[in-house]
Short mmCIF file of C-alpha atoms in Angstrom, two decimals:
data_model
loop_
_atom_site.label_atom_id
_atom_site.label_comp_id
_atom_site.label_asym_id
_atom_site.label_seq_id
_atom_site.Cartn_x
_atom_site.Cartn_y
_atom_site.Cartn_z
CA UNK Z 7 17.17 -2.63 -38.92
CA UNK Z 8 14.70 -3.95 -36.28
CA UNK Z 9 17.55 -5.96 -34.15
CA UNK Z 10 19.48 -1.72 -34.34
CA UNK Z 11 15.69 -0.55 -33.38
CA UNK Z 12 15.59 -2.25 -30.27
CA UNK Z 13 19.16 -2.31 -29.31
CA UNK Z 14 18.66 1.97 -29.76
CA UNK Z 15 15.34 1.71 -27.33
CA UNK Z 16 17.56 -0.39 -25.37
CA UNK Z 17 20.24 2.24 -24.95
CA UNK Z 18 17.64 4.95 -24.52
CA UNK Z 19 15.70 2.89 -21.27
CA UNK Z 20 19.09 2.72 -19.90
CA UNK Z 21 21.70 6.02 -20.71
CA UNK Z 22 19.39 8.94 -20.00
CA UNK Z 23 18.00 7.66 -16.69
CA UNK Z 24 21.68 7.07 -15.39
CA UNK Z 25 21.79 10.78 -15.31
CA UNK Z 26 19.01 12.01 -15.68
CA UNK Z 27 17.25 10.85 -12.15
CA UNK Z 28 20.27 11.98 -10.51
CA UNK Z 29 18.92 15.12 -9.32
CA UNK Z 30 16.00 13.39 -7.31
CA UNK Z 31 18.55 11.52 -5.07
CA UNK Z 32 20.58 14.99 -4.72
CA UNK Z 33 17.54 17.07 -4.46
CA UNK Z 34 18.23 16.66 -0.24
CA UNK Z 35 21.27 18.23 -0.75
CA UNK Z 36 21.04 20.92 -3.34
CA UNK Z 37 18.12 22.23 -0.99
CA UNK Z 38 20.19 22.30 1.89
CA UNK Z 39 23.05 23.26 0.52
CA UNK Z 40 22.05 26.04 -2.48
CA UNK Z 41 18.50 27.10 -1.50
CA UNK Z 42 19.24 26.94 2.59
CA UNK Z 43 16.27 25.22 3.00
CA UNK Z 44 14.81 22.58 5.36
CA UNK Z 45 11.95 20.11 5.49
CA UNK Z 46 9.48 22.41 3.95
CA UNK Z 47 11.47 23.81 0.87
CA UNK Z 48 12.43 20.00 0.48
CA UNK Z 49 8.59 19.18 0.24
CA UNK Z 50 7.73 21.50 -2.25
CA UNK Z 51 10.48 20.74 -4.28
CA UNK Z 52 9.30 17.00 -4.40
CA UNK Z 53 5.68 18.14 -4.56
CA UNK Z 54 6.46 20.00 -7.45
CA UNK Z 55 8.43 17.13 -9.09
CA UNK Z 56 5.57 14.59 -8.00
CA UNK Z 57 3.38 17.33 -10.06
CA UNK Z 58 5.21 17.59 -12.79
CA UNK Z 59 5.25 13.75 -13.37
CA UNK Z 60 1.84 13.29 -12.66
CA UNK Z 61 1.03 15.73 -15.36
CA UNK Z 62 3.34 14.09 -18.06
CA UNK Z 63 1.53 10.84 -17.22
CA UNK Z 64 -1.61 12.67 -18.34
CA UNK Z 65 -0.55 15.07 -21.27
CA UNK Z 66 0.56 11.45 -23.00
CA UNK Z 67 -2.95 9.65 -22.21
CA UNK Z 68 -4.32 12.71 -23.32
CA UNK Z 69 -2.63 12.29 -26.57
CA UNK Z 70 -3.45 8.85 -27.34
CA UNK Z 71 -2.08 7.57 -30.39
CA UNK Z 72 -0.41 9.84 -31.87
CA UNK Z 73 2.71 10.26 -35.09
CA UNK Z 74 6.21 11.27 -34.07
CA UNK Z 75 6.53 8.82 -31.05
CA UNK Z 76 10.51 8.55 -31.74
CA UNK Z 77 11.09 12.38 -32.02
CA UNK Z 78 8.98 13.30 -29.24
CA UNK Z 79 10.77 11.26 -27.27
CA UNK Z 80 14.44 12.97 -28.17
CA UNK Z 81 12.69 16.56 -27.50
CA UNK Z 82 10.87 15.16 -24.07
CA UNK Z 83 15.00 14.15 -23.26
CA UNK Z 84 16.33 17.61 -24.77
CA UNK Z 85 13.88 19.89 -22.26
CA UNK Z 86 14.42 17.54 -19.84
CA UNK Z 87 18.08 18.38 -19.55
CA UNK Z 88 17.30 21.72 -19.68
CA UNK Z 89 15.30 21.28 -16.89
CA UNK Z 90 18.03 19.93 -15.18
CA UNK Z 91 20.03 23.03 -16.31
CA UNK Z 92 18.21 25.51 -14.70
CA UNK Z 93 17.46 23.38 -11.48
CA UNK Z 94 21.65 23.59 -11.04
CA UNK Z 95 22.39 27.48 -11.70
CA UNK Z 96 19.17 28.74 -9.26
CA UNK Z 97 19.53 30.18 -6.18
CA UNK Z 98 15.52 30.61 -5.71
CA UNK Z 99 13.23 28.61 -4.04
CA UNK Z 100 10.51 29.96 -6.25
CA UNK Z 101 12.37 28.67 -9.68
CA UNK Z 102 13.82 25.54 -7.94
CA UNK Z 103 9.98 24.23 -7.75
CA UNK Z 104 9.38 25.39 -11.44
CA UNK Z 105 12.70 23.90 -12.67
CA UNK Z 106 11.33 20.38 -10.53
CA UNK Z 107 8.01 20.76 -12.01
CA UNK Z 108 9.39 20.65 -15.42
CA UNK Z 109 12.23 17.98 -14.74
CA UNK Z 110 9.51 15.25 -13.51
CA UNK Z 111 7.17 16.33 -16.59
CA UNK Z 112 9.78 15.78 -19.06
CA UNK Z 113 11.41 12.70 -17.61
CA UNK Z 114 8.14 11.43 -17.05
CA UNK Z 115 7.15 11.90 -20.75
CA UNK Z 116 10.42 10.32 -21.99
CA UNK Z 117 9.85 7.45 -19.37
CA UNK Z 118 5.96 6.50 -20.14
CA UNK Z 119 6.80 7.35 -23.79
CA UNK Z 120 9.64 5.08 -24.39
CA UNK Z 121 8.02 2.05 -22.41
CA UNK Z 122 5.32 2.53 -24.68
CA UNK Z 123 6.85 2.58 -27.41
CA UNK Z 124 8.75 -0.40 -26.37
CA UNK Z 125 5.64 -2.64 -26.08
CA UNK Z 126 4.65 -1.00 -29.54
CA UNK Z 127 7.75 -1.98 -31.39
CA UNK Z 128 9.30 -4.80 -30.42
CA UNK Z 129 7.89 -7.84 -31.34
CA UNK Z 130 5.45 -9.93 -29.69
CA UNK Z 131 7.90 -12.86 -28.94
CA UNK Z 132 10.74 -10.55 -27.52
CA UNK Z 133 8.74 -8.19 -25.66
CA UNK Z 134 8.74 -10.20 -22.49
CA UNK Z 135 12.87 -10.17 -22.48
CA UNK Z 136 13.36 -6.70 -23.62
CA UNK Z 137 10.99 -5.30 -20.58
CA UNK Z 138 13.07 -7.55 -18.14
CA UNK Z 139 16.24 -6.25 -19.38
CA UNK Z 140 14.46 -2.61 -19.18
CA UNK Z 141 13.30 -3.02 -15.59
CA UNK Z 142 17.36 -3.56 -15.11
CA UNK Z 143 17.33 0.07 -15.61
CA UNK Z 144 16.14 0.81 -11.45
CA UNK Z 145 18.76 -1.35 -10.78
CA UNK Z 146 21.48 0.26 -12.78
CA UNK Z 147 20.59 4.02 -11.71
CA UNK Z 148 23.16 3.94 -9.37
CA UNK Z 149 25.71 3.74 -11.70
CA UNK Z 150 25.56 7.40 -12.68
CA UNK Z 151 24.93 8.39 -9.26
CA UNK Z 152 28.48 7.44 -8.44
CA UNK Z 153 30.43 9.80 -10.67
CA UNK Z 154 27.78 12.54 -10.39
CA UNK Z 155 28.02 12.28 -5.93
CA UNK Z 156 31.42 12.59 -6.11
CA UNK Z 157 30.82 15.65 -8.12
CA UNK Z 158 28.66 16.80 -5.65
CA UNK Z 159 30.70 16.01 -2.63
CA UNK Z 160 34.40 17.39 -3.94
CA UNK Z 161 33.25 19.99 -6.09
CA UNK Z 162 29.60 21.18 -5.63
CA UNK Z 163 26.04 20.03 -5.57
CA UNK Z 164 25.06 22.77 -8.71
CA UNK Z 165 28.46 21.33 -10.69
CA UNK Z 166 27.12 17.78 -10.41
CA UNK Z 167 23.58 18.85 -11.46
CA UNK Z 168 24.91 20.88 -14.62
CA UNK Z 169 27.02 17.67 -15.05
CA UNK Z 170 24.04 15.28 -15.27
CA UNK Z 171 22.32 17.91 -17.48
CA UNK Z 172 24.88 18.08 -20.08
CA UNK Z 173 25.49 14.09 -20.12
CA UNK Z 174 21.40 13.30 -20.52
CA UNK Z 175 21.76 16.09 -23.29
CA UNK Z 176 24.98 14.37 -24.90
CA UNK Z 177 24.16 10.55 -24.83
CA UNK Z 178 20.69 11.68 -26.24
CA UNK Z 179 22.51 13.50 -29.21
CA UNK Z 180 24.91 10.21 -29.33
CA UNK Z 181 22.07 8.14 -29.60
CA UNK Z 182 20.27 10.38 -32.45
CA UNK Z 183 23.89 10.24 -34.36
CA UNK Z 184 24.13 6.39 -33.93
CA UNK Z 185 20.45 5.19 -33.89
CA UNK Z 186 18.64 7.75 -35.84
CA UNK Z 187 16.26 4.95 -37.03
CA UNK Z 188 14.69 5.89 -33.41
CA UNK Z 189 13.54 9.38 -34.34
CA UNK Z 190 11.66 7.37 -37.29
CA UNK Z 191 9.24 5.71 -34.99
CA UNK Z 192 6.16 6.98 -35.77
CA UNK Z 193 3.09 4.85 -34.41
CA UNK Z 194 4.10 1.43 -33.86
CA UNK Z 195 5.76 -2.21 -34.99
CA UNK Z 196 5.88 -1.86 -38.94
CA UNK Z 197 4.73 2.29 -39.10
CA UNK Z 198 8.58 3.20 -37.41
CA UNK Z 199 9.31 5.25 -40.54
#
């Protein structure tokens, strides 16, 4: 069960970023091209994504130590994608930065989260070559940002965002239905049920 554990946190430091971080490379576009905006409305929106992140980073060293690591993690990806939802069907500046807000708190919450619980898990001997395969994951981004800007380019930037949405909400679900040893993980290496 522990080689399935860390092939599932394995999965989840790779599949949900591929689409999920999609809509901060597009976020030029969408405000140019949905919201009619320029520099300033493009500021905000990353200000209020920069926020948003910021404040996951704290709500989870607020929390500490705390049970439920592994399901926290698959609701953190759930909102997240919802988050992602509503950032591709809004016309308003004033949601867009809400919808931002929300997508860097929840991305950042599944991000710090899951590299936590990483260097929780795993064991001390592999930790060193399951965070260098993990830090792969910058380097692989780009392979969902292929699909999702042809999306944006043929059909439309909101299409491509709703697209990334649904697939971060999907390969989470995949990975619950394959790996649901992951929602088990509760504090650490030998508490993950």
């Amino acid at each position: 069960i522990e080689d399935r554990l860390m092939l599932g946190l394995m999965l989840i430091g790779f599949i949900p970023f591929m689409f999920g971080m999609v809509s901060m490379f597009l976020l030029p576009a969408f405000n140019q091209d949905i919201l009619n905006g320029g520099p300033d409305s493009l500021g905000l929106l990353m200000t209020a994504s920069g926020t948003g992140a910021f404040l996951g980073s704290m709500i989870l060293a607020r929390l500490g130590d705390f049970g439920g690591k592994g399901q926290f993690m698959f609701r953190a990806s759930y909102l997240w994608a919802l988050s992602l939802g509503v950032l591709s069907i809004t016309t308003s500046l004033d949601l867009a930065v809400v919808a931002c807000a929300l997508t860097g708190l929840f991305g950042t919450l599944l991000g710090s989260l899951h590299m936590s619980v990483v260097q929780l898990v795993v064991k001390e001997e592999f930790r060193g070559r399951i965070m260098s395969i993990l830090m792969m994951t910058f380097g692989l981004m780009p392979l969902g940002m292929m699909p999702m800007s042809a999306l944006a380019e043929y059909i439309g930037i909101d299409v491509a965002f709703i697209a990334s949405a649904a697939l971060l909400a999907i390969s989470m679900v995949v990975l619950d239905r394959f790996y649901p040893e992951l929602k088990r993980i509760n504090k650490g290496h030998g508490q993950d049920a």
